CSV table of C-alpha atoms in Angstrom, one decimal:
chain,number,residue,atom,x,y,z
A,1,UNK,CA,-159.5,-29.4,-1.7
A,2,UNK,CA,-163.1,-30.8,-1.5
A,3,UNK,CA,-164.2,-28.5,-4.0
A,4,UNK,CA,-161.9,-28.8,-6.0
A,5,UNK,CA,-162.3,-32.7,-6.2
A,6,UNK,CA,-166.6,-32.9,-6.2
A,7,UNK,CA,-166.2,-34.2,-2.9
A,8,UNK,CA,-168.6,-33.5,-0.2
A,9,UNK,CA,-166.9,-32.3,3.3
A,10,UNK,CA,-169.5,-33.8,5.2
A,11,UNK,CA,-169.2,-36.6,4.4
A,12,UNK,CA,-165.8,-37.6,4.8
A,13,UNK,CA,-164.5,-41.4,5.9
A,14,UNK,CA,-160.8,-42.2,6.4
A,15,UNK,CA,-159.4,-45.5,5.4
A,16,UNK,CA,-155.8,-46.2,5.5
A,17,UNK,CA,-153.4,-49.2,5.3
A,18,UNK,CA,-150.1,-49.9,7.7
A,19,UNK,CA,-148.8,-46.3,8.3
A,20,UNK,CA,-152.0,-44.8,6.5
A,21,UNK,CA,-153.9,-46.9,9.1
A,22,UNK,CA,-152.1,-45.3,11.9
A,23,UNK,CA,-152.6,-41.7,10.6
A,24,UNK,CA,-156.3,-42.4,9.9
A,25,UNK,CA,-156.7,-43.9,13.5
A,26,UNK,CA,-155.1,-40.5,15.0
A,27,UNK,CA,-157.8,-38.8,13.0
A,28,UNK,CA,-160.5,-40.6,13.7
A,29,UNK,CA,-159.6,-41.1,17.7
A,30,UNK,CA,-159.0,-37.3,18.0
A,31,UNK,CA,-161.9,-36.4,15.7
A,32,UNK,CA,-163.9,-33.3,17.1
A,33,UNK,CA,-160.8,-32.3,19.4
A,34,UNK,CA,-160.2,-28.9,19.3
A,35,UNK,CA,-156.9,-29.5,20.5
A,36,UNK,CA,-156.0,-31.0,17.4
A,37,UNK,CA,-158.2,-28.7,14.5
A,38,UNK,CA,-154.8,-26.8,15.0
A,39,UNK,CA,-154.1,-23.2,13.2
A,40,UNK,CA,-151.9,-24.1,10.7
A,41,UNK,CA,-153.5,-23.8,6.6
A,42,UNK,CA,-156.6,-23.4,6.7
A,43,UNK,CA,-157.5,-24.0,9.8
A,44,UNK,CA,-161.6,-22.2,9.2
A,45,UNK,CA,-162.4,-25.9,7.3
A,46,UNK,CA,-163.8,-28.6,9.0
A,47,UNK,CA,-161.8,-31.5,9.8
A,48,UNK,CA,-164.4,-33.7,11.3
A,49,UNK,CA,-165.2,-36.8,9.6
A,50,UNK,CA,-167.9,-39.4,10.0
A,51,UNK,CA,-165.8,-42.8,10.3
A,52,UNK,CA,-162.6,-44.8,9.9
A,53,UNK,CA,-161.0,-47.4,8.2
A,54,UNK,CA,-157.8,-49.0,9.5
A,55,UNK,CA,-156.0,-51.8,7.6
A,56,UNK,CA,-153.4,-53.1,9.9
A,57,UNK,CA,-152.0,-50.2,11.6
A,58,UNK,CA,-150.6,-48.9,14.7
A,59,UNK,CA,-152.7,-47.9,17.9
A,60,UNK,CA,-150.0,-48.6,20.6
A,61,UNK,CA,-146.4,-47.9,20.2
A,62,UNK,CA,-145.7,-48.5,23.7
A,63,UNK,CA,-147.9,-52.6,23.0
A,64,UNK,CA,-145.8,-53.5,20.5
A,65,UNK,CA,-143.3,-54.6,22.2
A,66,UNK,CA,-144.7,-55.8,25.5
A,67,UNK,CA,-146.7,-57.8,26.8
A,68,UNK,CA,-146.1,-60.7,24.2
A,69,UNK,CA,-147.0,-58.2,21.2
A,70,UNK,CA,-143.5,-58.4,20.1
A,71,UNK,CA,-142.4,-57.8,16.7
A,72,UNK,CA,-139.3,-58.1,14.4
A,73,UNK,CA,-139.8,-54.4,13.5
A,74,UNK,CA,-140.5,-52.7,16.7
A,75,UNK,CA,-137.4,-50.3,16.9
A,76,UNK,CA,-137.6,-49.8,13.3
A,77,UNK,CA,-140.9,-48.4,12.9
A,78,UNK,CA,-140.5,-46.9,16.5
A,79,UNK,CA,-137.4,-45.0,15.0
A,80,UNK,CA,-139.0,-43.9,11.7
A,81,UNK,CA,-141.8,-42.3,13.4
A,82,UNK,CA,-140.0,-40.3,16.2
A,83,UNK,CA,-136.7,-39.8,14.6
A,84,UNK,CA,-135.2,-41.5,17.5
A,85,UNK,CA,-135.7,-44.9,19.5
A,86,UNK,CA,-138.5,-45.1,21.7
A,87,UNK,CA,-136.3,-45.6,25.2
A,88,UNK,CA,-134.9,-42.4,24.5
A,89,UNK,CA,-138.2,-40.6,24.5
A,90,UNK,CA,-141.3,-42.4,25.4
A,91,UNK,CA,-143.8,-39.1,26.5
A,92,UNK,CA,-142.9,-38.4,22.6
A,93,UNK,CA,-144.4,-42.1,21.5
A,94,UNK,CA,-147.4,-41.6,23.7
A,95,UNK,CA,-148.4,-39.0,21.4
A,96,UNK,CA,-148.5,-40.9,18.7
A,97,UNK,CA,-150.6,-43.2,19.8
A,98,UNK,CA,-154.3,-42.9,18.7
A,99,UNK,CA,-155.4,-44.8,21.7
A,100,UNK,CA,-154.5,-42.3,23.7
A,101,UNK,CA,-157.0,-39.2,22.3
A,102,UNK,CA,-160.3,-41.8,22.5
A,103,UNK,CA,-163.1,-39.7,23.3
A,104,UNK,CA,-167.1,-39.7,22.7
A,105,UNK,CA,-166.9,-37.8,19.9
A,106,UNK,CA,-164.2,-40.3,18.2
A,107,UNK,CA,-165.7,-42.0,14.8
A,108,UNK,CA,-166.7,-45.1,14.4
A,109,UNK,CA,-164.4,-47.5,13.7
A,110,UNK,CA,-163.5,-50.7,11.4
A,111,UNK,CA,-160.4,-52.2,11.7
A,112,UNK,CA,-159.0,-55.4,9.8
A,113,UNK,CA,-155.6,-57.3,10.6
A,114,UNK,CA,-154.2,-60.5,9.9
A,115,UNK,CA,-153.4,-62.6,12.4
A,116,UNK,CA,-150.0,-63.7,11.7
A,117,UNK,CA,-148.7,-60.0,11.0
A,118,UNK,CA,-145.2,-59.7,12.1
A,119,UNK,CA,-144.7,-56.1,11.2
A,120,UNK,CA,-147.7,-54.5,13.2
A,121,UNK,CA,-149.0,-57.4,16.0
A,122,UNK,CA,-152.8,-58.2,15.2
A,123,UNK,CA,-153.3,-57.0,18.8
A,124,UNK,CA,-152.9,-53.6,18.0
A,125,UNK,CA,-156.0,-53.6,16.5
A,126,UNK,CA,-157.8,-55.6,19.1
A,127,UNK,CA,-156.3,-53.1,21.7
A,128,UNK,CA,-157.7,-50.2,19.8
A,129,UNK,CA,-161.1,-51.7,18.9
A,130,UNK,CA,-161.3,-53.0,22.8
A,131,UNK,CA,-160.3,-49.4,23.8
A,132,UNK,CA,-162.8,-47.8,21.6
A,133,UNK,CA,-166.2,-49.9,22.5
A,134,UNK,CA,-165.3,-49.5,26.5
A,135,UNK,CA,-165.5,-45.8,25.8
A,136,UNK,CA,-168.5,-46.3,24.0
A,137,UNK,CA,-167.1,-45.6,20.5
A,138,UNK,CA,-168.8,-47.9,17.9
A,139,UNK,CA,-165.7,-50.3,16.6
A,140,UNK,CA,-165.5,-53.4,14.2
A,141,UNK,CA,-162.7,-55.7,14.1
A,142,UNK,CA,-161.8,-58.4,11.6
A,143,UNK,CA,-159.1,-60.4,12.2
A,144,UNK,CA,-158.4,-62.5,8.8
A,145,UNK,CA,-156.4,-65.7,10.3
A,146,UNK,CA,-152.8,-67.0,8.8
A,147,UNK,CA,-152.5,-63.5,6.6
A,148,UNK,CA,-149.1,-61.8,7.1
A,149,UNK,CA,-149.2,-58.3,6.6
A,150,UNK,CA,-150.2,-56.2,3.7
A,151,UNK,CA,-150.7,-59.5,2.2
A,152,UNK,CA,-152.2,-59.2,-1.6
A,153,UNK,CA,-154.9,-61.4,-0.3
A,154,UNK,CA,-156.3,-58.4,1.7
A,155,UNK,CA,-157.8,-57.8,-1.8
A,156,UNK,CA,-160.2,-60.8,-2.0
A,157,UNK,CA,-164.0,-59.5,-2.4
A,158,UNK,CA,-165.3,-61.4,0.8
A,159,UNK,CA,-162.5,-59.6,2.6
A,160,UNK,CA,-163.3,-56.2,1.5
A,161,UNK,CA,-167.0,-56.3,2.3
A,162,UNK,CA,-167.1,-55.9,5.6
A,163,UNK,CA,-164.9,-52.4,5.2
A,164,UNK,CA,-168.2,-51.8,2.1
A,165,UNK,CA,-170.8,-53.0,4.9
A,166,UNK,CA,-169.0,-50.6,7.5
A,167,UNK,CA,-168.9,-47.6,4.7
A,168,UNK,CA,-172.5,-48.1,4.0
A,169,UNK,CA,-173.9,-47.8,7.3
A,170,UNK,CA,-172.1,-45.0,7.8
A,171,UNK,CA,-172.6,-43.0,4.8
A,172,UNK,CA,-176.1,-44.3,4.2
A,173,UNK,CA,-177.8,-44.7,7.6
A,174,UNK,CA,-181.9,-45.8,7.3
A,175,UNK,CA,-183.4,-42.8,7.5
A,176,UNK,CA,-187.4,-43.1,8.3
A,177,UNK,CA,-189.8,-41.7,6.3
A,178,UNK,CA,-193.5,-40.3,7.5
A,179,UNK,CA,-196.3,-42.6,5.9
């Protein structure tokens, strides 16, 4: 629906919050994954994009509840996304996890999380963000200390420029110009 919408296909960036963070950061870690382009609708269109955007979402089912990443909603949200707990099928919950399909053609990456989110652990950012630059992915990672998450002070101006800064270095790289 590009078209249809002005927008430009090539130019595509993801940005997603909580859930919409996760689903951006399985797009943006399988990114250029043939695996994943699928044959379902249209499956001729591109699906590559240039970047991504995640507010506070998921990289690591299996994290969230180990390690000392524990949170109040771990078999909730575990149970919501596979239709079953997690114990009962954890090869299913490995698929979900964007952290897994990091490769070098994966985006770059931005990620801000507040560090007293007891819904999704800041950490799964960090893990992600970690995972990304030792795979030589490009990643960003702001943690905004004492916000919960989804907090309405995500909105603050200060706190949205860096996702602006990331967004314009991606969609507007220097380009050099011949004297």
């Amino acid at each position: 629906h590009a078209d249809l919408n002005s927008l430009d296909r090539d130019r595509m960036i993801l940005w997603g919050t909580s859930a919409g963070g996760h689903l951006a950061s399985v797009a943006g870690a399988t990114n250029g994954s043939a695996f994943f382009q699928g044959n379902l609708g249209h499956s001729e269109q591109n699906t590559r994009v240039l970047g991504t955007i995640s507010w506070f979402g998921l990289t690591d089912l299996q994290q969230m509840g180990h390690g000392g990443f524990w949170t109040w909603g771990v078999d909730r949200i575990a149970h919501l996304l596979l239709g079953e707990p997690m114990h009962k099928n954890p090869e299913k919950a490995q698929r979900l996890n964007p952290i897994k399909y990091i490769h070098s053609e994966s985006t770059p990456f931005h990620f801000v999380h507040g560090g007293r989110d007891t819904l999704t652990n800041y950490h799964q950012s960090v893990l992600m963000h970690e995972s990304l630059r030792a795979g030589g992915v490009e990643s960003t990672c702001q943690l905004l200390t004492g916000l919960p998450h989804a907090d309405v002070r995500f909105n603050r101006p200060d706190y949205f420029q860096a996702s602006q800064d990331f967004l314009d270095r991606i969609l507007r790289p220097s380009s050099t110009s011949e004297d």
